[in-house]
Amino acid sequence: LLDISNSMGKDHKMELLQKSTEELCKVLNTKDRVSLLTFGTVVETLYSSSSFTGSDSLLHTLKRVRSTAAATNINRGIYDAFEQSDKL
């Protein structure tokens, strides 16, 4: 669950978020279930897999994430993330 509100564009926060998520990808294996959701003004599911098959597509998706949202709808983000975890 990644925050893409405008505040994430300051002080290299988005870069740190992307790098830490890249590090997480290095320790995932085929037993892991992965979803990548962003929240800002709206919540969007960018990646979802019931079986992790490799980091290429996830990292490609992550590189497209930008901080562009005017608002921070964290409540909906958390709700949708829990809903997504139940599906996996």
mmCIF file of N, CA, C and O in Angstrom:
data_model
loop_
_atom_site.group_PDB
_atom_site.id
_atom_site.type_symbol
_atom_site.label_atom_id
_atom_site.label_comp_id
_atom_site.label_asym_id
_atom_site.label_seq_id
_atom_site.Cartn_x
_atom_site.Cartn_y
_atom_site.Cartn_z
ATOM 1 N N LEU A 1 0.866 -1.167 0.000
ATOM 2 C CA LEU A 1 0.000 0.000 0.000
ATOM 3 C C LEU A 1 0.905 1.219 0.000
ATOM 4 O O LEU A 1 1.632 1.465 0.964
ATOM 5 N N LEU A 2 0.903 1.941 -1.121
ATOM 6 C CA LEU A 2 1.825 3.051 -1.301
ATOM 7 C C LEU A 2 1.086 4.388 -1.339
ATOM 8 O O LEU A 2 0.121 4.552 -2.082
ATOM 9 N N ASP A 3 1.578 5.336 -0.579
ATOM 10 C CA ASP A 3 1.046 6.689 -0.549
ATOM 11 C C ASP A 3 1.581 7.454 -1.761
ATOM 12 O O ASP A 3 2.792 7.554 -1.947
ATOM 13 N N ILE A 4 0.674 7.987 -2.603
ATOM 14 C CA ILE A 4 1.110 8.780 -3.754
ATOM 15 C C ILE A 4 0.612 10.216 -3.665
ATOM 16 O O ILE A 4 0.491 10.906 -4.675
ATOM 17 N N SER A 5 0.329 10.675 -2.458
ATOM 18 C CA SER A 5 -0.108 12.062 -2.289
ATOM 19 C C SER A 5 1.049 13.010 -2.615
ATOM 20 O O SER A 5 2.215 12.605 -2.666
ATOM 21 N N ASN A 6 0.716 14.268 -2.863
ATOM 22 C CA ASN A 6 1.731 15.263 -3.228
ATOM 23 C C ASN A 6 2.865 15.356 -2.219
ATOM 24 O O ASN A 6 4.007 15.618 -2.585
ATOM 25 N N SER A 7 2.584 15.136 -0.950
ATOM 26 C CA SER A 7 3.638 15.236 0.068
ATOM 27 C C SER A 7 4.743 14.206 -0.138
ATOM 28 O O SER A 7 5.873 14.406 0.294
ATOM 29 N N MET A 8 4.434 13.118 -0.829
ATOM 30 C CA MET A 8 5.452 12.094 -1.087
ATOM 31 C C MET A 8 6.472 12.552 -2.131
ATOM 32 O O MET A 8 7.527 11.956 -2.278
ATOM 33 N N GLY A 9 6.173 13.629 -2.840
ATOM 34 C CA GLY A 9 7.105 14.165 -3.821
ATOM 35 C C GLY A 9 8.184 15.039 -3.208
ATOM 36 O O GLY A 9 9.123 15.440 -3.882
ATOM 37 N N LYS A 10 8.071 15.316 -1.933
ATOM 38 C CA LYS A 10 9.036 16.174 -1.243
ATOM 39 C C LYS A 10 10.097 15.339 -0.527
ATOM 40 O O LYS A 10 9.847 14.216 -0.117
ATOM 41 N N ASP A 11 11.276 15.921 -0.392
ATOM 42 C CA ASP A 11 12.365 15.325 0.403
ATOM 43 C C ASP A 11 12.713 13.897 -0.029
ATOM 44 O O ASP A 11 13.077 13.061 0.794
ATOM 45 N N HIS A 12 12.558 13.595 -1.292
ATOM 46 C CA HIS A 12 12.926 12.283 -1.852
ATOM 47 C C HIS A 12 12.141 11.124 -1.240
ATOM 48 O O HIS A 12 12.597 9.984 -1.246
ATOM 49 N N LYS A 13 10.969 11.412 -0.701
ATOM 50 C CA LYS A 13 10.173 10.354 -0.069
ATOM 51 C C LYS A 13 9.763 9.279 -1.062
ATOM 52 O O LYS A 13 9.786 8.089 -0.739
ATOM 53 N N MET A 14 9.376 9.665 -2.280
ATOM 54 C CA MET A 14 8.956 8.684 -3.266
ATOM 55 C C MET A 14 10.118 7.786 -3.666
ATOM 56 O O MET A 14 9.952 6.582 -3.815
ATOM 57 N N GLU A 15 11.285 8.364 -3.816
ATOM 58 C CA GLU A 15 12.472 7.565 -4.129
ATOM 59 C C GLU A 15 12.738 6.537 -3.030
ATOM 60 O O GLU A 15 13.033 5.369 -3.324
ATOM 61 N N LEU A 16 12.640 6.953 -1.790
ATOM 62 C CA LEU A 16 12.860 6.035 -0.668
ATOM 63 C C LEU A 16 11.801 4.933 -0.643
ATOM 64 O O LEU A 16 12.117 3.771 -0.386
ATOM 65 N N LEU A 17 10.567 5.306 -0.928
ATOM 66 C CA LEU A 17 9.492 4.321 -0.973
ATOM 67 C C LEU A 17 9.746 3.293 -2.070
ATOM 68 O O LEU A 17 9.615 2.091 -1.853
ATOM 69 N N GLN A 18 10.142 3.749 -3.244
ATOM 70 C CA GLN A 18 10.411 2.838 -4.345
ATOM 71 C C GLN A 18 11.605 1.929 -4.045
ATOM 72 O O GLN A 18 11.556 0.723 -4.282
ATOM 73 N N LYS A 19 12.658 2.493 -3.488
ATOM 74 C CA LYS A 19 13.840 1.684 -3.168
ATOM 75 C C LYS A 19 13.537 0.638 -2.095
ATOM 76 O O LYS A 19 14.000 -0.498 -2.185
ATOM 77 N N SER A 20 12.771 1.003 -1.092
ATOM 78 C CA SER A 20 12.453 0.032 -0.041
ATOM 79 C C SER A 20 11.550 -1.072 -0.586
ATOM 80 O O SER A 20 11.700 -2.242 -0.213
ATOM 81 N N THR A 21 10.653 -0.727 -1.503
ATOM 82 C CA THR A 21 9.807 -1.747 -2.118
ATOM 83 C C THR A 21 10.634 -2.653 -3.021
ATOM 84 O O THR A 21 10.407 -3.863 -3.080
ATOM 85 N N GLU A 22 11.617 -2.103 -3.706
ATOM 86 C CA GLU A 22 12.534 -2.922 -4.512
ATOM 87 C C GLU A 22 13.283 -3.917 -3.631
ATOM 88 O O GLU A 22 13.471 -5.076 -4.002
ATOM 89 N N GLU A 23 13.717 -3.466 -2.462
ATOM 90 C CA GLU A 23 14.413 -4.361 -1.526
ATOM 91 C C GLU A 23 13.486 -5.487 -1.064
ATOM 92 O O GLU A 23 13.909 -6.631 -0.928
ATOM 93 N N LEU A 24 12.238 -5.161 -0.825
ATOM 94 C CA LEU A 24 11.263 -6.173 -0.442
ATOM 95 C C LEU A 24 11.131 -7.229 -1.543
ATOM 96 O O LEU A 24 11.045 -8.427 -1.261
ATOM 97 N N CYS A 25 11.130 -6.799 -2.790
ATOM 98 C CA CYS A 25 11.007 -7.735 -3.918
ATOM 99 C C CYS A 25 12.131 -8.763 -3.932
ATOM 100 O O CYS A 25 11.931 -9.897 -4.375
ATOM 101 N N LYS A 26 13.281 -8.384 -3.452
ATOM 102 C CA LYS A 26 14.435 -9.292 -3.456
ATOM 103 C C LYS A 26 14.242 -10.493 -2.547
ATOM 104 O O LYS A 26 14.881 -11.524 -2.733
ATOM 105 N N VAL A 27 13.375 -10.383 -1.547
ATOM 106 C CA VAL A 27 13.200 -11.488 -0.603
ATOM 107 C C VAL A 27 11.910 -12.271 -0.839
ATOM 108 O O VAL A 27 11.639 -13.230 -0.124
ATOM 109 N N LEU A 28 11.134 -11.879 -1.831
ATOM 110 C CA LEU A 28 9.900 -12.612 -2.141
ATOM 111 C C LEU A 28 10.211 -13.897 -2.881
ATOM 112 O O LEU A 28 11.195 -13.984 -3.612
ATOM 113 N N ASN A 29 9.365 -14.904 -2.683
ATOM 114 C CA ASN A 29 9.524 -16.156 -3.422
ATOM 115 C C ASN A 29 8.156 -16.643 -3.907
ATOM 116 O O ASN A 29 7.142 -15.988 -3.689
ATOM 117 N N THR A 30 8.112 -17.792 -4.556
ATOM 118 C CA THR A 30 6.882 -18.283 -5.181
ATOM 119 C C THR A 30 5.779 -18.611 -4.184
ATOM 120 O O THR A 30 4.628 -18.747 -4.579
ATOM 121 N N LYS A 31 6.092 -18.726 -2.914
ATOM 122 C CA LYS A 31 5.066 -18.973 -1.897
ATOM 123 C C LYS A 31 4.348 -17.685 -1.490
ATOM 124 O O LYS A 31 3.319 -17.735 -0.829
ATOM 125 N N ASP A 32 4.909 -16.546 -1.862
ATOM 126 C CA ASP A 32 4.351 -15.256 -1.470
ATOM 127 C C ASP A 32 3.224 -14.834 -2.399
ATOM 128 O O ASP A 32 3.231 -15.122 -3.593
ATOM 129 N N ARG A 33 2.263 -14.129 -1.819
ATOM 130 C CA ARG A 33 1.160 -13.519 -2.558
ATOM 131 C C ARG A 33 1.340 -12.015 -2.458
ATOM 132 O O ARG A 33 1.574 -11.496 -1.370
ATOM 133 N N VAL A 34 1.237 -11.329 -3.580
ATOM 134 C CA VAL A 34 1.616 -9.925 -3.623
ATOM 135 C C VAL A 34 0.531 -9.079 -4.284
ATOM 136 O O VAL A 34 -0.017 -9.459 -5.310
ATOM 137 N N SER A 35 0.254 -7.939 -3.687
ATOM 138 C CA SER A 35 -0.579 -6.905 -4.295
ATOM 139 C C SER A 35 0.103 -5.572 -4.085
ATOM 140 O O SER A 35 0.736 -5.339 -3.055
ATOM 141 N N LEU A 36 -0.025 -4.705 -5.057
ATOM 142 C CA LEU A 36 0.512 -3.352 -4.959
ATOM 143 C C LEU A 36 -0.640 -2.389 -5.199
ATOM 144 O O LEU A 36 -1.218 -2.366 -6.279
ATOM 145 N N LEU A 37 -0.985 -1.647 -4.163
ATOM 146 C CA LEU A 37 -2.051 -0.655 -4.241
ATOM 147 C C LEU A 37 -1.468 0.709 -3.934
ATOM 148 O O LEU A 37 -0.544 0.829 -3.121
ATOM 149 N N THR A 38 -2.008 1.725 -4.597
ATOM 150 C CA THR A 38 -1.640 3.095 -4.286
ATOM 151 C C THR A 38 -2.857 3.813 -3.739
ATOM 152 O O THR A 38 -3.990 3.462 -4.050
ATOM 153 N N PHE A 39 -2.611 4.791 -2.886
ATOM 154 C CA PHE A 39 -3.705 5.625 -2.405
ATOM 155 C C PHE A 39 -3.284 7.076 -2.429
ATOM 156 O O PHE A 39 -2.136 7.421 -2.210
ATOM 157 N N GLY A 40 -4.218 7.875 -2.786
ATOM 158 C CA GLY A 40 -4.080 9.319 -2.818
ATOM 159 C C GLY A 40 -5.503 9.827 -2.802
ATOM 160 O O GLY A 40 -6.254 9.547 -1.871
ATOM 161 N N THR A 41 -5.902 10.504 -3.851
ATOM 162 C CA THR A 41 -7.289 10.920 -3.980
ATOM 163 C C THR A 41 -8.187 9.689 -4.134
ATOM 164 O O THR A 41 -9.272 9.623 -3.574
ATOM 165 N N VAL A 42 -7.713 8.704 -4.897
ATOM 166 C CA VAL A 42 -8.416 7.429 -5.083
ATOM 167 C C VAL A 42 -7.445 6.291 -4.774
ATOM 168 O O VAL A 42 -6.242 6.494 -4.663
ATOM 169 N N VAL A 43 -7.997 5.095 -4.658
ATOM 170 C CA VAL A 43 -7.187 3.896 -4.436
ATOM 171 C C VAL A 43 -7.161 3.105 -5.732
ATOM 172 O O VAL A 43 -8.184 2.946 -6.387
ATOM 173 N N GLU A 44 -5.988 2.631 -6.107
ATOM 174 C CA GLU A 44 -5.855 1.873 -7.345
ATOM 175 C C GLU A 44 -5.004 0.632 -7.103
ATOM 176 O O GLU A 44 -3.945 0.707 -6.471
ATOM 177 N N THR A 45 -5.472 -0.503 -7.593
ATOM 178 C CA THR A 45 -4.683 -1.731 -7.545
ATOM 179 C C THR A 45 -3.839 -1.782 -8.806
ATOM 180 O O THR A 45 -4.361 -1.848 -9.916
ATOM 181 N N LEU A 46 -2.528 -1.767 -8.644
ATOM 182 C CA LEU A 46 -1.619 -1.768 -9.783
ATOM 183 C C LEU A 46 -1.092 -3.146 -10.107
ATOM 184 O O LEU A 46 -0.719 -3.425 -11.243
ATOM 185 N N TYR A 47 -1.040 -4.011 -9.098
ATOM 186 C CA TYR A 47 -0.459 -5.348 -9.286
ATOM 187 C C TYR A 47 -1.084 -6.285 -8.279
ATOM 188 O O TYR A 47 -1.248 -5.937 -7.115
ATOM 189 N N SER A 48 -1.428 -7.472 -8.736
ATOM 190 C CA SER A 48 -1.963 -8.479 -7.825
ATOM 191 C C SER A 48 -1.642 -9.855 -8.379
ATOM 192 O O SER A 48 -1.863 -10.127 -9.555
ATOM 193 N N SER A 49 -1.126 -10.707 -7.525
ATOM 194 C CA SER A 49 -0.767 -12.048 -7.956
ATOM 195 C C SER A 49 -0.935 -13.016 -6.790
ATOM 196 O O SER A 49 -0.443 -12.767 -5.696
ATOM 197 N N SER A 50 -1.639 -14.100 -7.038
ATOM 198 C CA SER A 50 -1.824 -15.098 -5.989
ATOM 199 C C SER A 50 -0.582 -15.969 -5.827
ATOM 200 O O SER A 50 -0.454 -16.692 -4.852
ATOM 201 N N SER A 51 0.338 -15.892 -6.780
ATOM 202 C CA SER A 51 1.602 -16.617 -6.692
ATOM 203 C C SER A 51 2.685 -15.754 -7.322
ATOM 204 O O SER A 51 2.629 -15.443 -8.512
ATOM 205 N N PHE A 52 3.648 -15.353 -6.535
ATOM 206 C CA PHE A 52 4.716 -14.483 -7.017
ATOM 207 C C PHE A 52 5.619 -15.270 -7.960
ATOM 208 O O PHE A 52 6.172 -16.307 -7.595
ATOM 209 N N THR A 53 5.754 -14.795 -9.191
ATOM 210 C CA THR A 53 6.550 -15.519 -10.191
ATOM 211 C C THR A 53 7.853 -14.819 -10.539
ATOM 212 O O THR A 53 8.623 -15.310 -11.351
ATOM 213 N N GLY A 54 8.090 -13.684 -9.968
ATOM 214 C CA GLY A 54 9.313 -12.942 -10.239
ATOM 215 C C GLY A 54 9.070 -11.457 -10.106
ATOM 216 O O GLY A 54 7.936 -10.991 -10.192
ATOM 217 N N SER A 55 10.138 -10.726 -9.935
ATOM 218 C CA SER A 55 9.995 -9.308 -9.616
ATOM 219 C C SER A 55 9.914 -8.398 -10.835
ATOM 220 O O SER A 55 9.595 -7.223 -10.692
ATOM 221 N N ASP A 56 10.159 -8.911 -12.037
ATOM 222 C CA ASP A 56 10.226 -8.030 -13.211
ATOM 223 C C ASP A 56 8.976 -7.190 -13.415
ATOM 224 O O ASP A 56 9.050 -5.972 -13.533
ATOM 225 N N SER A 57 7.815 -7.822 -13.469
ATOM 226 C CA SER A 57 6.596 -7.050 -13.731
ATOM 227 C C SER A 57 6.232 -6.156 -12.553
ATOM 228 O O SER A 57 5.751 -5.042 -12.743
ATOM 229 N N LEU A 58 6.487 -6.615 -11.350
ATOM 230 C CA LEU A 58 6.211 -5.797 -10.167
ATOM 231 C C LEU A 58 7.120 -4.569 -10.143
ATOM 232 O O LEU A 58 6.670 -3.450 -9.903
ATOM 233 N N LEU A 59 8.404 -4.748 -10.427
ATOM 234 C CA LEU A 59 9.340 -3.622 -10.437
ATOM 235 C C LEU A 59 9.024 -2.650 -11.574
ATOM 236 O O LEU A 59 9.134 -1.434 -11.409
ATOM 237 N N HIS A 60 8.606 -3.180 -12.713
ATOM 238 C CA HIS A 60 8.209 -2.321 -13.834
ATOM 239 C C HIS A 60 7.023 -1.453 -13.422
ATOM 240 O O HIS A 60 6.987 -0.249 -13.705
ATOM 241 N N THR A 61 6.050 -2.043 -12.757
ATOM 242 C CA THR A 61 4.885 -1.304 -12.280
ATOM 243 C C THR A 61 5.305 -0.260 -11.251
ATOM 244 O O THR A 61 4.851 0.884 -11.288
ATOM 245 N N LEU A 62 6.166 -0.635 -10.342
ATOM 246 C CA LEU A 62 6.629 0.271 -9.290
ATOM 247 C C LEU A 62 7.325 1.506 -9.863
ATOM 248 O O LEU A 62 7.139 2.614 -9.363
ATOM 249 N N LYS A 63 8.076 1.335 -10.924
ATOM 250 C CA LYS A 63 8.807 2.465 -11.514
ATOM 251 C C LYS A 63 7.874 3.508 -12.119
ATOM 252 O O LYS A 63 8.255 4.656 -12.283
ATOM 253 N N ARG A 64 6.631 3.125 -12.417
ATOM 254 C CA ARG A 64 5.662 4.063 -12.991
ATOM 255 C C ARG A 64 4.913 4.861 -11.916
ATOM 256 O O ARG A 64 4.188 5.790 -12.242
ATOM 257 N N VAL A 65 5.087 4.522 -10.657
ATOM 258 C CA VAL A 65 4.359 5.191 -9.572
ATOM 259 C C VAL A 65 4.936 6.588 -9.351
ATOM 260 O O VAL A 65 6.141 6.756 -9.217
ATOM 261 N N ARG A 66 4.052 7.573 -9.334
ATOM 262 C CA ARG A 66 4.443 8.966 -9.108
ATOM 263 C C ARG A 66 3.545 9.584 -8.040
ATOM 264 O O ARG A 66 2.392 9.193 -7.888
ATOM 265 N N SER A 67 4.050 10.571 -7.347
ATOM 266 C CA SER A 67 3.235 11.278 -6.351
ATOM 267 C C SER A 67 2.497 12.409 -7.061
ATOM 268 O O SER A 67 3.066 13.441 -7.358
ATOM 269 N N THR A 68 1.216 12.175 -7.321
ATOM 270 C CA THR A 68 0.430 13.136 -8.095
ATOM 271 C C THR A 68 -0.900 13.484 -7.447
ATOM 272 O O THR A 68 -1.582 14.379 -7.913
ATOM 273 N N ALA A 69 -1.283 12.783 -6.428
ATOM 274 C CA ALA A 69 -2.613 12.957 -5.849
ATOM 275 C C ALA A 69 -2.671 14.177 -4.947
ATOM 276 O O ALA A 69 -1.740 14.473 -4.205
ATOM 277 N N ALA A 70 -3.790 14.867 -5.008
ATOM 278 C CA ALA A 70 -3.974 16.063 -4.194
ATOM 279 C C ALA A 70 -4.397 15.735 -2.759
ATOM 280 O O ALA A 70 -4.142 16.500 -1.849
ATOM 281 N N ALA A 71 -5.019 14.592 -2.576
ATOM 282 C CA ALA A 71 -5.541 14.218 -1.257
ATOM 283 C C ALA A 71 -4.898 12.921 -0.787
ATOM 284 O O ALA A 71 -4.212 12.249 -1.535
ATOM 285 N N THR A 72 -5.143 12.569 0.468
ATOM 286 C CA THR A 72 -4.613 11.337 1.042
ATOM 287 C C THR A 72 -5.764 10.544 1.637
ATOM 288 O O THR A 72 -6.172 10.785 2.772
ATOM 289 N N ASN A 73 -6.277 9.606 0.867
ATOM 290 C CA ASN A 73 -7.409 8.793 1.303
ATOM 291 C C ASN A 73 -6.904 7.483 1.921
ATOM 292 O O ASN A 73 -7.128 6.394 1.398
ATOM 293 N N ILE A 74 -6.200 7.598 3.043
ATOM 294 C CA ILE A 74 -5.589 6.427 3.666
ATOM 295 C C ILE A 74 -6.632 5.439 4.185
ATOM 296 O O ILE A 74 -6.427 4.231 4.141
ATOM 297 N N ASN A 75 -7.758 5.939 4.664
ATOM 298 C CA ASN A 75 -8.791 5.028 5.177
ATOM 299 C C ASN A 75 -9.252 4.065 4.096
ATOM 300 O O ASN A 75 -9.352 2.858 4.328
ATOM 301 N N ARG A 76 -9.546 4.582 2.917
ATOM 302 C CA ARG A 76 -9.978 3.724 1.821
ATOM 303 C C ARG A 76 -8.828 2.823 1.366
ATOM 304 O O ARG A 76 -9.035 1.675 0.996
ATOM 305 N N GLY A 77 -7.617 3.341 1.404
ATOM 306 C CA GLY A 77 -6.458 2.539 1.027
ATOM 307 C C GLY A 77 -6.289 1.322 1.919
ATOM 308 O O GLY A 77 -6.095 0.208 1.442
ATOM 309 N N ILE A 78 -6.401 1.523 3.216
ATOM 310 C CA ILE A 78 -6.277 0.410 4.156
ATOM 311 C C ILE A 78 -7.426 -0.573 3.975
ATOM 312 O O ILE A 78 -7.229 -1.788 3.952
ATOM 313 N N TYR A 79 -8.632 -0.053 3.812
ATOM 314 C CA TYR A 79 -9.797 -0.918 3.609
ATOM 315 C C TYR A 79 -9.615 -1.783 2.358
ATOM 316 O O TYR A 79 -9.802 -2.999 2.406
ATOM 317 N N ASP A 80 -9.238 -1.150 1.252
ATOM 318 C CA ASP A 80 -9.065 -1.898 0.006
ATOM 319 C C ASP A 80 -7.909 -2.891 0.090
ATOM 320 O O ASP A 80 -7.961 -3.973 -0.493
ATOM 321 N N ALA A 81 -6.854 -2.540 0.815
ATOM 322 C CA ALA A 81 -5.725 -3.454 0.972
ATOM 323 C C ALA A 81 -6.159 -4.714 1.733
ATOM 324 O O ALA A 81 -5.788 -5.832 1.373
ATOM 325 N N PHE A 82 -6.963 -4.542 2.767
ATOM 326 C CA PHE A 82 -7.484 -5.715 3.492
ATOM 327 C C PHE A 82 -8.415 -6.534 2.615
ATOM 328 O O PHE A 82 -8.371 -7.767 2.625
ATOM 329 N N GLU A 83 -9.245 -5.872 1.836
ATOM 330 C CA GLU A 83 -10.126 -6.584 0.909
ATOM 331 C C GLU A 83 -9.303 -7.382 -0.095
ATOM 332 O O GLU A 83 -9.625 -8.539 -0.389
ATOM 333 N N GLN A 84 -8.260 -6.791 -0.607
ATOM 334 C CA GLN A 84 -7.397 -7.457 -1.587
ATOM 335 C C GLN A 84 -6.691 -8.658 -0.949
ATOM 336 O O GLN A 84 -6.566 -9.704 -1.572
ATOM 337 N N SER A 85 -6.274 -8.536 0.285
ATOM 338 C CA SER A 85 -5.569 -9.647 0.944
ATOM 339 C C SER A 85 -6.496 -10.844 1.140
ATOM 340 O O SER A 85 -6.055 -11.985 1.077
ATOM 341 N N ASP A 86 -7.773 -10.591 1.331
ATOM 342 C CA ASP A 86 -8.723 -11.690 1.461
ATOM 343 C C ASP A 86 -8.897 -12.440 0.142
ATOM 344 O O ASP A 86 -9.198 -13.648 0.146
ATOM 345 N N LYS A 87 -8.714 -11.764 -0.968
ATOM 346 C CA LYS A 87 -8.864 -12.390 -2.280
ATOM 347 C C LYS A 87 -7.683 -13.275 -2.643
ATOM 348 O O LYS A 87 -7.802 -14.181 -3.441
ATOM 349 N N LEU A 88 -6.531 -12.956 -2.076
ATOM 350 C CA LEU A 88 -5.321 -13.716 -2.402
ATOM 351 C C LEU A 88 -5.304 -14.948 -1.550
ATOM 352 O O LEU A 88 -4.728 -15.890 -1.661
#
